Tab-separated table of C-alpha atoms and ligand atoms in Angstrom:
chain	number	residue	atom	x	y	z
A	1	MET	CA	18.068	11.573	-16.386
A	2	SER	CA	17.851	10.508	-20.100
A	3	ASN	CA	20.287	7.998	-20.211
A	4	VAL	CA	20.891	5.515	-17.931
A	5	PRO	CA	24.325	3.695	-17.064
A	6	ALA	CA	24.382	-0.078	-17.990
A	7	VAL	CA	24.928	-2.133	-14.738
A	8	PRO	CA	26.335	-5.035	-14.546
A	9	PRO	CA	24.095	-8.063	-13.197
A	10	GLU	CA	26.244	-8.577	-9.961
A	11	ARG	CA	26.310	-4.766	-8.480
A	12	LEU	CA	22.321	-4.042	-9.944
A	13	PRO	CA	20.592	-5.694	-5.897
A	14	ALA	CA	22.772	-3.124	-4.229
A	15	LEU	CA	21.245	0.086	-6.543
A	16	LEU	CA	17.742	-1.891	-5.689
A	17	ALA	CA	18.377	-1.662	-2.396
A	18	ALA	CA	20.277	2.320	-2.679
A	19	MET	CA	17.756	3.778	-4.925
A	20	PRO	CA	15.300	6.421	-3.253
A	21	LYS	CA	11.834	5.405	-3.816
A	22	ALA	CA	8.336	6.406	-2.684
A	23	GLU	CA	6.291	3.583	-1.299
A	24	LEU	CA	2.444	4.113	-2.563
A	25	HIS	CA	0.965	0.763	-0.721
A	26	ILE	CA	1.427	-0.683	2.115
A	27	HIS	CA	-1.162	-0.954	4.792
A	28	VAL	CA	-0.022	-0.334	8.103
A	29	GLU	CA	-2.110	-3.543	9.615
A	30	GLY	CA	-0.335	-5.124	7.345
A	31	SER	CA	3.130	-4.215	8.898
A	32	LEU	CA	2.504	-5.369	12.282
A	33	GLU	CA	5.215	-8.437	12.809
A	34	PRO	CA	4.315	-11.281	15.030
A	35	GLU	CA	6.657	-10.364	17.733
A	36	LEU	CA	4.627	-6.955	17.648
A	37	ILE	CA	1.529	-9.041	17.841
A	38	PHE	CA	2.608	-10.515	21.032
A	39	GLN	CA	4.194	-7.859	22.885
A	40	LEU	CA	0.513	-6.021	21.689
A	41	ALA	CA	-1.565	-8.757	23.001
A	42	ARG	CA	0.351	-8.962	26.283
A	43	ARG	CA	0.524	-5.389	26.431
A	44	ASN	CA	-3.493	-5.528	26.571
A	45	GLY	CA	-4.398	-8.349	27.680
A	46	VAL	CA	-5.536	-9.882	24.995
A	47	ARG	CA	-6.299	-13.877	24.539
A	48	LEU	CA	-4.762	-14.790	20.424
A	49	PRO	CA	-6.489	-18.053	19.245
A	50	TYR	CA	-2.271	-18.931	18.342
A	51	ALA	CA	0.014	-20.419	21.130
A	52	SER	CA	3.442	-18.391	19.879
A	53	VAL	CA	5.201	-16.486	17.282
A	54	GLU	CA	5.767	-19.897	15.208
A	55	GLU	CA	2.668	-21.172	15.397
A	56	LEU	CA	1.277	-17.410	14.146
A	57	ARG	CA	3.664	-17.315	11.271
A	58	ARG	CA	3.199	-21.028	10.370
A	59	ALA	CA	-0.692	-20.020	9.389
A	60	TYR	CA	0.585	-17.539	7.055
A	61	ALA	CA	-0.211	-19.756	4.002
A	62	PHE	CA	-2.618	-18.093	1.679
A	63	SER	CA	-4.481	-19.829	-1.164
A	64	ASN	CA	-6.639	-16.612	-2.013
A	65	LEU	CA	-6.630	-12.797	-0.726
A	66	GLN	CA	-9.539	-13.590	1.594
A	67	SER	CA	-7.437	-16.240	3.633
A	68	PHE	CA	-5.139	-13.915	3.872
A	69	LEU	CA	-7.881	-11.195	5.718
A	70	ASP	CA	-9.195	-13.568	7.799
A	71	ILE	CA	-5.607	-14.097	9.359
A	72	TYR	CA	-4.884	-10.228	8.634
A	73	TYR	CA	-7.881	-8.807	10.954
A	74	ALA	CA	-7.686	-11.265	14.073
A	75	GLY	CA	-4.040	-9.623	13.654
A	76	ALA	CA	-4.347	-6.390	14.181
A	77	SER	CA	-7.334	-6.935	17.131
A	78	VAL	CA	-4.307	-6.692	19.508
A	79	LEU	CA	-4.127	-3.080	18.782
A	80	LEU	CA	-6.276	-0.919	21.580
A	81	ARG	CA	-4.892	2.223	23.007
A	82	GLU	CA	-2.485	5.472	20.666
A	83	GLN	CA	0.583	4.136	21.818
A	84	ASP	CA	-0.655	0.485	19.710
A	85	PHE	CA	-0.747	2.195	16.421
A	86	TYR	CA	1.727	4.876	17.027
A	87	ASP	CA	4.642	2.076	17.286
A	88	MET	CA	2.763	-0.547	14.865
A	89	ALA	CA	3.570	2.732	12.220
A	90	TRP	CA	6.991	3.801	13.705
A	91	ALA	CA	8.411	-0.313	13.461
A	92	TYR	CA	7.074	0.412	9.652
A	93	LEU	CA	8.818	3.475	9.676
A	94	GLN	CA	11.884	2.402	10.261
A	95	ARG	CA	11.652	-0.404	7.630
A	96	ALA	CA	11.269	1.925	4.947
A	97	GLN	CA	14.095	4.213	6.121
A	98	ALA	CA	16.057	1.436	5.813
A	99	ASP	CA	15.720	0.435	2.224
A	100	ASN	CA	15.722	4.484	1.382
A	101	VAL	CA	12.077	5.270	1.207
A	102	LEU	CA	12.250	9.239	1.437
A	103	ARG	CA	8.575	8.821	1.299
A	104	ALA	CA	5.825	6.527	1.924
A	105	GLU	CA	1.463	6.695	1.419
A	106	ILE	CA	0.647	4.801	4.263
A	107	PHE	CA	-3.239	3.161	4.224
A	108	PHE	CA	-5.102	2.548	7.517
A	109	ASP	CA	-8.448	0.411	7.843
A	110	PRO	CA	-9.582	1.857	10.261
A	111	GLN	CA	-13.384	0.317	10.726
A	112	THR	CA	-11.328	-2.931	12.061
A	113	HIS	CA	-10.553	-0.473	14.978
A	114	THR	CA	-13.970	1.497	15.181
A	115	ALA	CA	-15.419	-1.657	14.730
A	116	ARG	CA	-13.761	-3.264	18.342
A	117	GLY	CA	-15.035	-0.274	20.086
A	118	VAL	CA	-12.071	1.396	19.398
A	119	PRO	CA	-11.894	5.336	18.536
A	120	MET	CA	-11.456	7.055	15.240
A	121	GLU	CA	-8.984	9.461	16.712
A	122	THR	CA	-7.004	7.290	19.044
A	123	VAL	CA	-6.317	5.133	15.559
A	124	ILE	CA	-5.588	8.704	13.735
A	125	HIS	CA	-3.806	10.114	16.116
A	126	GLY	CA	-1.496	7.588	17.083
A	127	LEU	CA	0.059	6.779	13.354
A	128	HIS	CA	-0.768	10.246	12.811
A	129	ARG	CA	2.565	11.393	15.221
A	130	ALA	CA	4.047	8.588	14.397
A	131	CYS	CA	4.105	10.119	10.363
A	132	GLN	CA	4.633	13.281	12.297
A	133	ASP	CA	8.208	11.958	13.912
A	134	ALA	CA	8.997	10.043	10.807
A	135	LYS	CA	10.694	13.369	9.851
A	136	GLN	CA	13.933	12.505	12.164
A	137	LEU	CA	14.084	9.748	9.992
A	138	GLY	CA	14.101	11.318	6.100
A	139	VAL	CA	11.067	10.293	5.664
A	140	ASP	CA	8.165	12.300	4.270
A	141	ALA	CA	5.122	10.853	5.760
A	142	GLU	CA	1.149	10.818	5.347
A	143	LEU	CA	-1.546	8.644	5.922
A	144	ILE	CA	-4.410	7.762	2.995
A	145	LEU	CA	-8.349	6.277	5.099
A	146	CYS	CA	-9.342	2.964	3.232
A	147	PHE	CA	-12.636	2.228	3.390
A	148	LEU	CA	-13.345	-1.775	3.763
A	149	ARG	CA	-15.646	-3.216	0.430
A	150	HIS	CA	-16.883	-6.035	2.577
A	151	LEU	CA	-18.734	-3.778	4.760
A	152	SER	CA	-22.203	-1.532	3.565
A	153	GLU	CA	-21.937	2.204	1.521
A	154	GLU	CA	-23.816	3.915	5.054
A	155	GLU	CA	-21.230	2.068	7.130
A	156	ALA	CA	-18.478	3.826	4.808
A	157	PHE	CA	-20.600	6.988	5.743
A	158	ASP	CA	-20.406	6.525	9.358
A	159	THR	CA	-16.667	6.181	8.652
A	160	LEU	CA	-15.720	9.157	7.001
A	161	GLU	CA	-17.582	11.772	9.335
A	162	GLN	CA	-16.079	10.243	12.212
A	163	ALA	CA	-12.927	11.195	10.342
A	164	LEU	CA	-13.798	14.409	8.578
A	165	PRO	CA	-12.964	16.349	12.142
A	166	LEU	CA	-9.100	15.014	12.304
A	167	ARG	CA	-9.730	15.823	7.986
A	168	ASP	CA	-6.033	17.316	7.913
A	169	ARG	CA	-4.644	14.168	9.199
A	170	PHE	CA	-4.830	11.979	5.807
A	171	ILE	CA	-4.547	13.308	2.466
A	172	GLY	CA	-6.778	10.694	0.570
A	173	VAL	CA	-9.099	8.281	0.733
A	174	GLY	CA	-8.664	4.349	-0.617
A	175	LEU	CA	-11.114	1.021	-0.604
A	176	ASP	CA	-9.835	-2.343	-0.100
A	177	SER	CA	-10.595	-5.758	1.546
A	178	SER	CA	-12.821	-8.646	-1.080
A	179	GLU	CA	-12.576	-7.040	-3.990
A	180	LEU	CA	-14.447	-10.002	-5.541
A	181	GLY	CA	-18.270	-9.358	-5.535
A	182	HIS	CA	-17.956	-5.722	-4.084
A	183	PRO	CA	-17.433	-3.363	-7.079
A	184	PRO	CA	-16.168	0.656	-6.635
A	185	GLU	CA	-19.803	1.642	-7.861
A	186	LYS	CA	-21.028	0.425	-4.521
A	187	PHE	CA	-19.405	3.614	-3.312
A	188	ALA	CA	-20.048	5.811	-5.456
A	189	ARG	CA	-21.621	8.404	-3.578
A	190	VAL	CA	-18.897	7.929	-1.115
A	191	PHE	CA	-15.599	9.008	-2.904
A	192	ALA	CA	-18.547	11.764	-4.642
A	193	LYS	CA	-18.500	13.217	-0.864
A	194	CYS	CA	-14.602	12.492	-0.313
A	195	ARG	CA	-13.777	14.565	-3.896
A	196	GLN	CA	-15.995	17.145	-2.748
A	197	GLN	CA	-13.886	17.366	0.450
A	198	GLY	CA	-10.883	18.064	-1.611
A	199	LEU	CA	-9.320	13.969	-0.869
A	200	HIS	CA	-7.294	12.232	-3.202
A	201	LEU	CA	-8.741	9.328	-4.247
A	202	VAL	CA	-7.450	5.656	-5.139
A	203	ALA	CA	-9.186	2.132	-4.990
A	204	HIS	CA	-8.034	-1.579	-5.506
A	205	ALA	CA	-9.318	-3.455	-8.829
A	206	GLY	CA	-7.823	-5.886	-10.900
A	207	GLU	CA	-6.282	-7.593	-7.973
A	208	GLU	CA	-8.729	-10.821	-8.756
A	209	GLY	CA	-10.962	-8.782	-9.990
A	210	PRO	CA	-11.848	-8.677	-12.986
A	211	PRO	CA	-10.607	-5.757	-15.685
A	212	ALA	CA	-14.447	-3.426	-15.569
A	213	TYR	CA	-13.923	-3.225	-11.600
A	214	VAL	CA	-10.623	-0.977	-12.834
A	215	TRP	CA	-13.464	0.878	-15.481
A	216	SER	CA	-15.318	2.030	-12.417
A	217	ALA	CA	-13.235	2.547	-10.700
A	218	LEU	CA	-11.856	5.433	-12.959
A	219	ASP	CA	-15.003	5.641	-14.154
A	220	VAL	CA	-17.420	5.954	-11.744
A	221	LEU	CA	-15.096	6.602	-8.417
A	222	LYS	CA	-12.803	8.943	-10.383
A	223	VAL	CA	-9.604	7.611	-8.657
A	224	GLU	CA	-5.968	8.988	-9.395
A	225	ARG	CA	-3.993	5.745	-9.218
A	226	ILE	CA	-5.195	1.896	-8.966
A	227	ASP	CA	-4.179	-0.275	-6.394
A	228	HIS	CA	-2.710	-3.409	-7.699
A	229	GLY	CA	-4.301	-3.330	-11.666
A	230	VAL	CA	-2.206	-6.045	-12.600
A	231	GLN	CA	-6.170	-7.656	-14.303
A	232	SER	CA	-5.762	-4.840	-16.568
A	233	ALA	CA	-2.986	-6.766	-18.634
A	234	GLN	CA	-6.365	-9.135	-20.365
A	235	ASP	CA	-7.933	-5.666	-21.587
A	236	PRO	CA	-5.864	-4.119	-24.128
A	237	ALA	CA	-8.607	-1.062	-24.654
A	238	LEU	CA	-7.965	-0.541	-21.343
A	239	MET	CA	-3.999	-0.390	-20.907
A	240	LYS	CA	-4.088	1.923	-23.479
A	241	ARG	CA	-6.159	4.058	-21.393
A	242	LEU	CA	-4.062	4.149	-17.954
A	243	ALA	CA	-0.982	4.936	-20.333
A	244	ASP	CA	-2.418	8.113	-22.207
A	245	GLU	CA	-4.115	9.560	-18.962
A	246	HIS	CA	-0.582	8.656	-16.902
A	247	ILE	CA	-2.932	6.302	-13.886
A	248	PRO	CA	-0.056	5.072	-12.005
A	249	LEU	CA	-0.803	1.248	-11.386
A	250	THR	CA	0.875	-0.091	-7.288
A	251	VAL	CA	2.045	-3.290	-8.184
A	252	CYS	CA	2.622	-5.492	-5.698
A	253	PRO	CA	4.815	-8.622	-6.146
A	254	LEU	CA	5.613	-10.260	-3.660
A	255	SER	CA	1.247	-9.669	-1.917
A	256	ASN	CA	0.651	-11.407	-5.590
A	257	LEU	CA	2.803	-14.388	-5.406
A	258	LYS	CA	1.343	-15.342	-1.733
A	259	LEU	CA	-2.017	-14.724	-2.435
A	260	ARG	CA	-1.290	-16.402	-6.282
A	261	VAL	CA	-2.210	-14.522	-8.274
A	262	PHE	CA	0.338	-15.383	-10.047
A	263	PRO	CA	1.893	-19.036	-9.505
A	264	LYS	CA	4.927	-18.153	-10.433
A	265	LEU	CA	7.523	-14.468	-9.727
A	266	GLU	CA	8.603	-14.826	-13.142
A	267	GLN	CA	5.522	-15.444	-14.601
A	268	HIS	CA	4.865	-11.941	-13.084
A	269	ASN	CA	3.517	-9.330	-15.467
A	270	LEU	CA	5.085	-6.268	-14.226
A	271	ARG	CA	7.397	-6.169	-16.847
A	272	GLU	CA	4.675	-6.266	-19.536
A	273	LEU	CA	3.346	-3.232	-17.711
A	274	LEU	CA	6.036	-1.459	-17.976
A	275	ASP	CA	6.623	-2.022	-21.955
A	276	ALA	CA	3.079	-1.242	-22.381
A	277	GLY	CA	4.152	2.710	-21.298
A	278	LEU	CA	2.067	2.114	-17.707
A	279	VAL	CA	3.401	3.831	-14.242
A	280	ALA	CA	3.627	0.654	-12.560
A	281	THR	CA	5.458	1.045	-9.558
A	282	VAL	CA	6.740	-1.652	-6.760
A	283	ASN	CA	5.361	-1.587	-3.045
A	284	SER	CA	4.935	-4.734	-0.100
A	285	ASP	CA	1.104	-3.966	1.206
A	286	ASP	CA	1.302	-5.784	3.811
A	287	PRO	CA	5.192	-6.707	4.331
A	288	ALA	CA	4.758	-8.626	7.405
A	289	TYR	CA	2.260	-11.210	6.191
A	290	PHE	CA	4.220	-11.507	2.302
A	291	GLY	CA	8.059	-11.785	3.121
A	292	GLY	CA	9.361	-8.245	2.603
A	293	TYR	CA	8.883	-4.914	2.706
A	294	VAL	CA	9.536	-2.862	-0.171
A	295	ASN	CA	13.670	-3.347	-0.900
A	296	ALA	CA	12.671	-7.188	-1.080
A	297	ASN	CA	10.382	-6.383	-3.530
A	298	PHE	CA	12.553	-5.014	-5.539
A	299	LEU	CA	15.132	-7.622	-5.349
A	300	GLU	CA	13.163	-10.800	-6.234
A	301	THR	CA	10.601	-9.674	-8.882
A	302	PHE	CA	14.046	-8.980	-10.565
A	303	ALA	CA	16.530	-11.205	-9.875
A	304	ALA	CA	13.440	-13.701	-11.108
A	305	THR	CA	12.129	-12.007	-14.124
A	306	GLY	CA	15.708	-10.253	-15.281
A	307	LEU	CA	14.355	-6.591	-15.441
A	308	ASP	CA	17.325	-4.377	-15.187
A	309	ALA	CA	18.495	-1.442	-14.319
A	310	GLN	CA	16.607	0.869	-17.375
A	311	HIS	CA	13.372	-0.687	-15.549
A	312	ALA	CA	14.990	-0.146	-11.918
A	313	TYR	CA	15.354	3.943	-12.504
A	314	ARG	CA	11.909	3.933	-13.885
A	315	LEU	CA	10.049	1.932	-11.785
A	316	ALA	CA	11.913	4.570	-8.676
A	317	ARG	CA	10.824	7.509	-10.450
A	318	ASN	CA	7.186	5.929	-11.834
A	319	SER	CA	7.303	6.027	-7.403
A	320	PHE	CA	7.957	9.769	-7.084
A	321	GLU	CA	5.742	11.071	-9.970
A	322	GLY	CA	2.927	9.041	-9.226
A	323	SER	CA	2.744	10.407	-5.582
A	324	PHE	CA	0.708	12.785	-3.808
A	325	ALA	CA	3.761	15.215	-3.422
A	326	ASP	CA	3.286	18.570	-4.127
A	327	ALA	CA	5.578	19.889	-7.214
A	328	SER	CA	8.911	21.455	-5.166
A	329	ALA	CA	8.822	17.957	-3.258
A	330	LYS	CA	8.744	15.624	-6.847
A	331	LYS	CA	11.762	17.619	-7.877
A	332	LYS	CA	13.750	17.275	-4.697
A	333	TYR	CA	12.809	13.800	-4.989
A	334	LEU	CA	13.840	13.096	-8.653
A	335	GLU	CA	17.315	15.150	-8.463
A	336	ARG	CA	18.125	12.271	-5.269
A	337	LEU	CA	17.090	9.564	-8.047
A	338	ASP	CA	19.626	11.168	-10.344
A	339	ALA	CA	21.966	11.408	-8.368
A	340	ALA	CA	21.805	7.557	-6.766
A	341	PHE	CA	22.039	6.983	-10.484
A	342	ALA	CA	24.776	8.907	-11.529
A	343	ALA	CA	26.746	7.550	-8.533
A	344	ALA	CA	26.554	3.812	-10.032
B	1	ADE	N1	-6.217	-5.085	2.961
B	1	ADE	C1	-5.019	-5.309	2.782
B	1	ADE	N2	-3.924	-5.904	1.950
B	1	ADE	C2	-5.087	-5.719	0.711
B	1	ADE	C3	-5.002	-6.203	-0.228
B	1	ADE	N3	-4.097	-6.615	-0.793
B	1	ADE	N4	-6.073	-6.429	-1.229
B	1	ADE	C4	-7.347	-5.814	-0.697
B	1	ADE	N5	-7.423	-5.539	0.980
B	1	ADE	C5	-6.536	-5.701	1.281
B	2	ZN	ZN1	-3.649	-3.783	-0.976
């Protein structure tokens, strides 16, 4: 669509909610709501260090990425059986449908589970079955396996070896967990092997870490998308590279707020990234922990920063163009997006 209609500010929230979109940065373990954590703990006889849902929720006051990760990994300890992984993913997919997500590329952290003795097949089968069933919801869902960067290269290779027999159940690999002190270079050989396997490649970079980590994610790991990447704005040459090469950035505004990457949502640099011509997208990261699914990210960020309908169209378009969907699916998504804006 070349002419995005002007939309009065009072109608913008409804348009943001209704517009079709893709979600490209969602950790399925980060969609585990406290109620489901307690339900699974009861079902599996797992003892939690919190007495109630309310007490657990009160612990969600984070000062940085690591303070969140400590609680996030503890929450995932209730996941033991294939049905647990199914139930977690299904709950997310229903929320995605409610937010008019047509396509979801979902991260999962197998090492968080295999380290507790849960077999790789249990994790992948449960998640994959939910993704298949999501077709009934009108959501195309795919999985991306993430390596935990605070663990060793050897552990990443072991994880890949366990997952490769199920190679057809995930479309790519990513890199997540504690960024500072764990540069992308640590996983150069693992990503090279994944590339040989024809897997899509993404990595978290420039969330808390410096622009140098974004450069090395591109040059050493050869990723196709950068997860977060907001620190790139400190480096004009990097910004030019990201724009020239149309490298998508999967930005997560409420995550950045809750993990204090930006002190206030009003100070978020999403507008700066879009103005520089980057393929920025809006995503929820860990919605159960950061106070909102993808539509809440759109609504709160637009309210705080004054973005308009042109930006909304660009962000939704970027989400489909930056996805790993095939060309015919992308064309259909974009037609639906244009129809939603034509009716606005
Ligand atoms: N794992 C889950 N959420 C994450 C984030 N925002 N950064 C790094 N690793 C994560
Ligand atoms: Zn993330």
